[in-house]
Amino acid sequence: MLVDTLPSKKKLETHASLKVSRMKPVIKPSRPHKHAGYHELIFLFDGAGSHTIGDQRFEVVPPSGFYLGPDQIHCWDFSRIPSGFVLMFKESALASYMQSQQVLFNLPNQFKIKDQEILLALLEQFYEAYKQGASDGILYAFLNLILVQTQEFGEQPDHAASSFSEQFLNYKALVNEQFKETKNTEAYARQLNISIKQLQKICKTAVNASPTEVLKERMIIEAKNLLLYSNKNVSEIALELNFSDASNFIKFFKTHSNLTPLEFRGKKLV
């Protein structure tokens, strides 16, 4: 279903930095939506169907996990009732855990769960602690343990990358907030009180990309979301993303996706 604006669900209260819940035992398909301002980790130990994240469709084959960054569009289509856990958290929950911050931006959207028994037991303890109203310190420690446990599921970070993870996450947070209005990476560097050369080194070390590439990737993700899940035309999307005109947006999109916006929309909606 196409809509004028992309729907956003807010399952994490404004004052809260973390939430733990069991996966709902339902198979009703969900509509494409996003969760604004927080990360989401889903661990599934039973169920079947598909999970679409952005323009990628993944088969649900438990035991498996899924990672969603802030504002990523997704939807479920289960054919068997799922069982598992959902962790929602803001980056502030990991402020004291540099290694876990690094794990986050090395995790793929889908990953296979190893050591199922160990992880399931840890998640059960985490869920019980959350229900019993444990302190933030205890809950953050549980979250860190789980992220460390999942580290082997994604690409292994190196020591140098870990030392830059907090600064890189700060840059990504700014990009996520301002990418529609601010397209000059030097402006982001000024907000972070670092030089553009330092920002380049941070991005290179963390994800082997330039600050501009990180910014453009976020713009492409939003453009694809709007093309897939809204009924806005190309000119309206160009305007929303602050391009001077539709032709510049079309050129930008084709350069980074090898398709025009309409070709992409037509291919994905077939």
Short mmCIF file of C-alpha atoms in Angstrom, two decimals:
data_model
loop_
_atom_site.label_atom_id
_atom_site.label_comp_id
_atom_site.label_asym_id
_atom_site.label_seq_id
_atom_site.Cartn_x
_atom_site.Cartn_y
_atom_site.Cartn_z
CA MET A 1 0.00 0.00 0.00
CA LEU A 2 1.45 3.35 -1.07
CA VAL A 3 0.93 6.37 1.17
CA ASP A 4 1.74 10.08 1.14
CA THR A 5 4.22 9.75 3.99
CA LEU A 6 6.16 6.77 5.27
CA PRO A 7 4.47 5.39 8.42
CA SER A 8 6.51 5.47 11.61
CA LYS A 9 5.83 3.33 14.67
CA LYS A 10 7.04 4.52 18.05
CA LYS A 11 7.35 1.45 20.27
CA LEU A 12 10.01 2.99 22.50
CA GLU A 13 8.80 5.72 24.85
CA THR A 14 10.48 9.12 24.53
CA HIS A 15 12.01 8.94 28.01
CA ALA A 16 13.14 5.33 27.63
CA SER A 17 16.43 4.19 26.11
CA LEU A 18 15.70 0.45 25.94
CA LYS A 19 12.83 -2.03 25.64
CA VAL A 20 12.78 -5.84 25.60
CA SER A 21 9.77 -7.84 24.43
CA ARG A 22 8.81 -11.24 23.10
CA MET A 23 7.93 -11.55 19.43
CA LYS A 24 4.16 -11.41 19.02
CA PRO A 25 2.77 -14.89 18.17
CA VAL A 26 0.83 -13.73 15.11
CA ILE A 27 1.24 -14.31 11.38
CA LYS A 28 -0.74 -11.32 10.08
CA PRO A 29 1.42 -9.46 7.51
CA SER A 30 2.60 -6.04 8.68
CA ARG A 31 2.58 -2.94 6.52
CA PRO A 32 5.91 -1.29 5.65
CA HIS A 33 6.89 1.07 8.45
CA LYS A 34 9.91 2.45 10.26
CA HIS A 35 10.92 2.93 13.88
CA ALA A 36 12.22 6.45 14.31
CA GLY A 37 15.26 7.17 16.43
CA TYR A 38 16.30 3.78 17.72
CA HIS A 39 17.97 0.50 16.79
CA GLU A 40 16.17 -2.83 16.72
CA LEU A 41 17.51 -6.37 17.07
CA ILE A 42 15.21 -9.33 16.44
CA PHE A 43 16.20 -12.86 17.43
CA LEU A 44 13.94 -15.59 16.00
CA PHE A 45 14.04 -19.19 17.19
CA ASP A 46 10.91 -20.37 15.38
CA GLY A 47 8.70 -19.17 12.54
CA ALA A 48 8.80 -18.98 8.76
CA GLY A 49 8.03 -16.44 6.05
CA SER A 50 9.81 -13.33 4.86
CA HIS A 51 11.18 -10.07 6.23
CA THR A 52 11.61 -7.12 3.88
CA ILE A 53 14.10 -4.43 4.92
CA GLY A 54 14.31 -1.48 2.57
CA ASP A 55 14.42 -3.01 -0.91
CA GLN A 56 15.81 -6.38 0.26
CA ARG A 57 13.65 -9.42 0.96
CA PHE A 58 15.00 -12.03 3.39
CA GLU A 59 13.65 -15.50 4.09
CA VAL A 60 12.95 -16.20 7.76
CA VAL A 61 14.92 -19.35 8.57
CA PRO A 62 15.35 -19.74 12.35
CA PRO A 63 17.47 -19.60 14.30
CA SER A 64 18.34 -16.24 12.81
CA GLY A 65 18.57 -12.58 13.68
CA PHE A 66 17.77 -9.28 12.04
CA TYR A 67 19.24 -5.82 12.65
CA LEU A 68 17.46 -2.57 11.82
CA GLY A 69 19.15 0.80 12.11
CA PRO A 70 17.20 3.96 12.97
CA ASP A 71 14.52 4.80 10.38
CA GLN A 72 15.00 1.67 8.26
CA ILE A 73 11.75 0.62 6.56
CA HIS A 74 10.66 -2.98 7.08
CA CYS A 75 7.68 -5.34 7.09
CA TRP A 76 6.95 -8.95 8.01
CA ASP A 77 5.02 -11.67 6.18
CA PHE A 78 5.01 -14.79 8.35
CA SER A 79 3.69 -18.18 7.22
CA ARG A 80 4.35 -19.80 10.62
CA ILE A 81 3.92 -18.22 14.04
CA PRO A 82 7.24 -16.68 15.16
CA SER A 83 8.94 -17.10 18.50
CA GLY A 84 11.78 -14.95 19.73
CA PHE A 85 12.76 -11.60 21.22
CA VAL A 86 12.83 -7.98 20.08
CA LEU A 87 15.35 -5.51 21.53
CA MET A 88 14.80 -1.81 20.91
CA PHE A 89 17.39 0.67 22.12
CA LYS A 90 18.85 4.11 21.60
CA GLU A 91 22.57 4.63 21.10
CA SER A 92 22.78 6.20 24.56
CA ALA A 93 22.30 2.71 26.02
CA LEU A 94 25.73 1.78 24.66
CA ALA A 95 27.56 4.96 25.64
CA SER A 96 29.92 3.03 27.94
CA TYR A 97 30.40 0.05 25.62
CA MET A 98 32.68 0.92 22.74
CA GLN A 99 32.99 -2.65 21.47
CA SER A 100 29.21 -3.01 21.20
CA GLN A 101 28.95 0.26 19.29
CA GLN A 102 31.39 -1.17 16.78
CA VAL A 103 29.46 -4.44 16.56
CA LEU A 104 26.34 -2.51 15.56
CA PHE A 105 27.70 -1.05 12.36
CA ASN A 106 29.32 -4.35 11.40
CA LEU A 107 26.11 -6.36 11.75
CA PRO A 108 24.33 -7.20 8.50
CA ASN A 109 20.55 -6.84 8.27
CA GLN A 110 20.22 -10.62 8.56
CA PHE A 111 22.54 -13.01 10.36
CA LYS A 112 22.51 -16.68 11.31
CA ILE A 113 22.43 -17.43 15.03
CA LYS A 114 25.18 -19.66 16.37
CA ASP A 115 25.31 -21.11 19.89
CA GLN A 116 21.53 -20.95 20.06
CA GLU A 117 21.23 -22.32 23.60
CA ILE A 118 23.65 -19.77 25.08
CA LEU A 119 22.01 -16.82 23.33
CA LEU A 120 18.47 -17.95 24.15
CA ALA A 121 19.33 -18.35 27.85
CA LEU A 122 20.89 -14.88 27.89
CA LEU A 123 17.83 -13.35 26.20
CA GLU A 124 15.50 -15.04 28.69
CA GLN A 125 17.50 -13.57 31.59
CA PHE A 126 17.52 -10.14 29.92
CA TYR A 127 13.75 -10.25 29.42
CA GLU A 128 13.10 -11.26 33.04
CA ALA A 129 15.41 -8.51 34.32
CA TYR A 130 13.56 -5.97 32.17
CA LYS A 131 10.15 -7.15 33.41
CA GLN A 132 11.32 -6.97 37.03
CA GLY A 133 12.39 -3.34 36.59
CA ALA A 134 16.15 -3.82 36.84
CA SER A 135 18.32 -0.71 36.84
CA ASP A 136 19.51 0.84 33.59
CA GLY A 137 23.06 -0.21 34.43
CA ILE A 138 22.08 -3.88 34.62
CA LEU A 139 19.96 -3.71 31.47
CA TYR A 140 22.72 -1.94 29.52
CA ALA A 141 25.17 -4.62 30.66
CA PHE A 142 22.82 -7.33 29.38
CA LEU A 143 22.51 -5.53 26.04
CA ASN A 144 26.29 -5.31 25.81
CA LEU A 145 26.67 -9.05 26.53
CA ILE A 146 24.18 -9.92 23.82
CA LEU A 147 25.87 -7.69 21.26
CA VAL A 148 29.25 -9.18 22.11
CA GLN A 149 27.69 -12.63 21.70
CA THR A 150 26.36 -11.69 18.25
CA GLN A 151 29.68 -10.14 17.20
CA GLU A 152 30.81 -13.33 15.49
CA PHE A 153 27.67 -13.26 13.31
CA GLY A 154 28.85 -10.15 11.50
CA GLU A 155 32.15 -8.87 10.17
CA GLN A 156 34.83 -8.84 12.84
CA PRO A 157 35.88 -5.31 13.83
CA ASP A 158 39.53 -4.54 14.38
CA HIS A 159 41.07 -2.64 17.26
CA ALA A 160 41.69 0.52 15.25
CA ALA A 161 38.07 0.66 14.12
CA SER A 162 36.83 0.26 17.68
CA SER A 163 38.75 3.33 18.80
CA PHE A 164 36.81 5.46 16.33
CA SER A 165 33.37 3.90 16.82
CA GLU A 166 31.90 6.60 19.08
CA GLN A 167 32.95 9.42 16.75
CA PHE A 168 31.64 7.55 13.73
CA LEU A 169 28.30 6.91 15.42
CA ASN A 170 28.09 10.60 16.29
CA TYR A 171 28.63 11.42 12.62
CA LYS A 172 26.01 8.89 11.52
CA ALA A 173 23.54 10.30 14.05
CA LEU A 174 24.02 13.81 12.64
CA VAL A 175 23.66 12.52 9.09
CA ASN A 176 20.46 10.72 10.01
CA GLU A 177 19.03 13.95 11.45
CA GLN A 178 20.24 16.39 8.80
CA PHE A 179 20.90 14.57 5.51
CA LYS A 180 17.98 16.25 3.75
CA GLU A 181 19.20 19.75 4.58
CA THR A 182 22.97 19.42 5.07
CA LYS A 183 24.95 17.92 2.21
CA ASN A 184 28.35 19.44 3.02
CA THR A 185 30.54 17.06 5.03
CA GLU A 186 32.64 19.94 6.33
CA ALA A 187 29.52 21.25 8.08
CA TYR A 188 29.22 17.94 9.92
CA ALA A 189 32.90 18.04 10.87
CA ARG A 190 32.40 21.51 12.38
CA GLN A 191 29.47 20.26 14.45
CA LEU A 192 31.64 17.42 15.73
CA ASN A 193 34.48 19.86 16.52
CA ILE A 194 36.93 17.96 14.33
CA SER A 195 38.65 18.68 11.03
CA ILE A 196 37.42 17.23 7.75
CA LYS A 197 40.64 15.19 7.59
CA GLN A 198 39.85 13.67 10.98
CA LEU A 199 36.33 12.85 9.84
CA GLN A 200 37.71 11.21 6.71
CA LYS A 201 40.04 9.05 8.83
CA ILE A 202 37.21 8.10 11.21
CA CYS A 203 34.95 6.95 8.37
CA LYS A 204 37.77 5.19 6.54
CA THR A 205 38.79 3.28 9.67
CA ALA A 206 35.24 2.43 10.72
CA VAL A 207 33.60 1.39 7.46
CA ASN A 208 36.23 1.90 4.74
CA ALA A 209 34.24 4.74 3.18
CA SER A 210 34.52 8.50 2.90
CA PRO A 211 32.21 10.89 4.82
CA THR A 212 30.58 11.77 1.49
CA GLU A 213 29.90 8.10 0.72
CA VAL A 214 28.27 7.63 4.13
CA LEU A 215 26.08 10.68 3.51
CA LYS A 216 25.12 9.60 -0.01
CA GLU A 217 24.28 6.09 1.18
CA ARG A 218 21.77 7.56 3.65
CA MET A 219 20.24 9.69 0.89
CA ILE A 220 19.90 6.67 -1.40
CA ILE A 221 18.24 4.63 1.36
CA GLU A 222 15.66 7.37 1.90
CA ALA A 223 15.10 7.79 -1.83
CA LYS A 224 14.47 4.05 -2.23
CA ASN A 225 12.10 4.06 0.74
CA LEU A 226 10.09 6.90 -0.77
CA LEU A 227 10.00 5.24 -4.18
CA LEU A 228 8.86 1.91 -2.75
CA TYR A 229 6.54 2.91 0.05
CA SER A 230 5.04 6.29 -0.86
CA ASN A 231 2.99 7.49 -3.81
CA LYS A 232 5.12 10.61 -4.28
CA ASN A 233 6.28 11.24 -7.83
CA VAL A 234 9.93 11.79 -8.73
CA SER A 235 9.66 15.59 -8.58
CA GLU A 236 8.10 15.45 -5.11
CA ILE A 237 10.81 13.10 -3.86
CA ALA A 238 13.50 15.35 -5.32
CA LEU A 239 11.93 18.29 -3.47
CA GLU A 240 11.70 16.37 -0.19
CA LEU A 241 15.38 15.42 -0.43
CA ASN A 242 16.31 19.03 -1.23
CA PHE A 243 17.61 18.54 -4.77
CA SER A 244 17.50 21.67 -6.91
CA ASP A 245 15.36 19.88 -9.50
CA ALA A 246 14.18 16.43 -10.54
CA SER A 247 16.87 16.00 -13.20
CA ASN A 248 19.66 16.35 -10.63
CA PHE A 249 17.95 13.81 -8.39
CA ILE A 250 17.52 11.37 -11.29
CA LYS A 251 21.20 11.71 -12.19
CA PHE A 252 22.25 11.20 -8.56
CA PHE A 253 20.01 8.15 -8.14
CA LYS A 254 21.12 6.49 -11.36
CA THR A 255 24.79 7.05 -10.54
CA HIS A 256 24.42 5.17 -7.26
CA SER A 257 21.90 2.47 -8.20
CA ASN A 258 22.40 1.98 -11.97
CA LEU A 259 18.67 2.58 -12.45
CA THR A 260 16.53 5.67 -12.84
CA PRO A 261 14.05 6.24 -10.00
CA LEU A 262 11.14 5.07 -12.16
CA GLU A 263 13.05 2.01 -13.34
CA PHE A 264 13.79 1.14 -9.71
CA ARG A 265 10.17 1.65 -8.65
CA GLY A 266 8.84 -0.38 -11.57
CA LYS A 267 11.29 -3.23 -11.04
CA LYS A 268 10.59 -3.56 -7.32
CA LEU A 269 6.80 -3.24 -7.55
CA VAL A 270 6.37 -5.90 -10.24
#
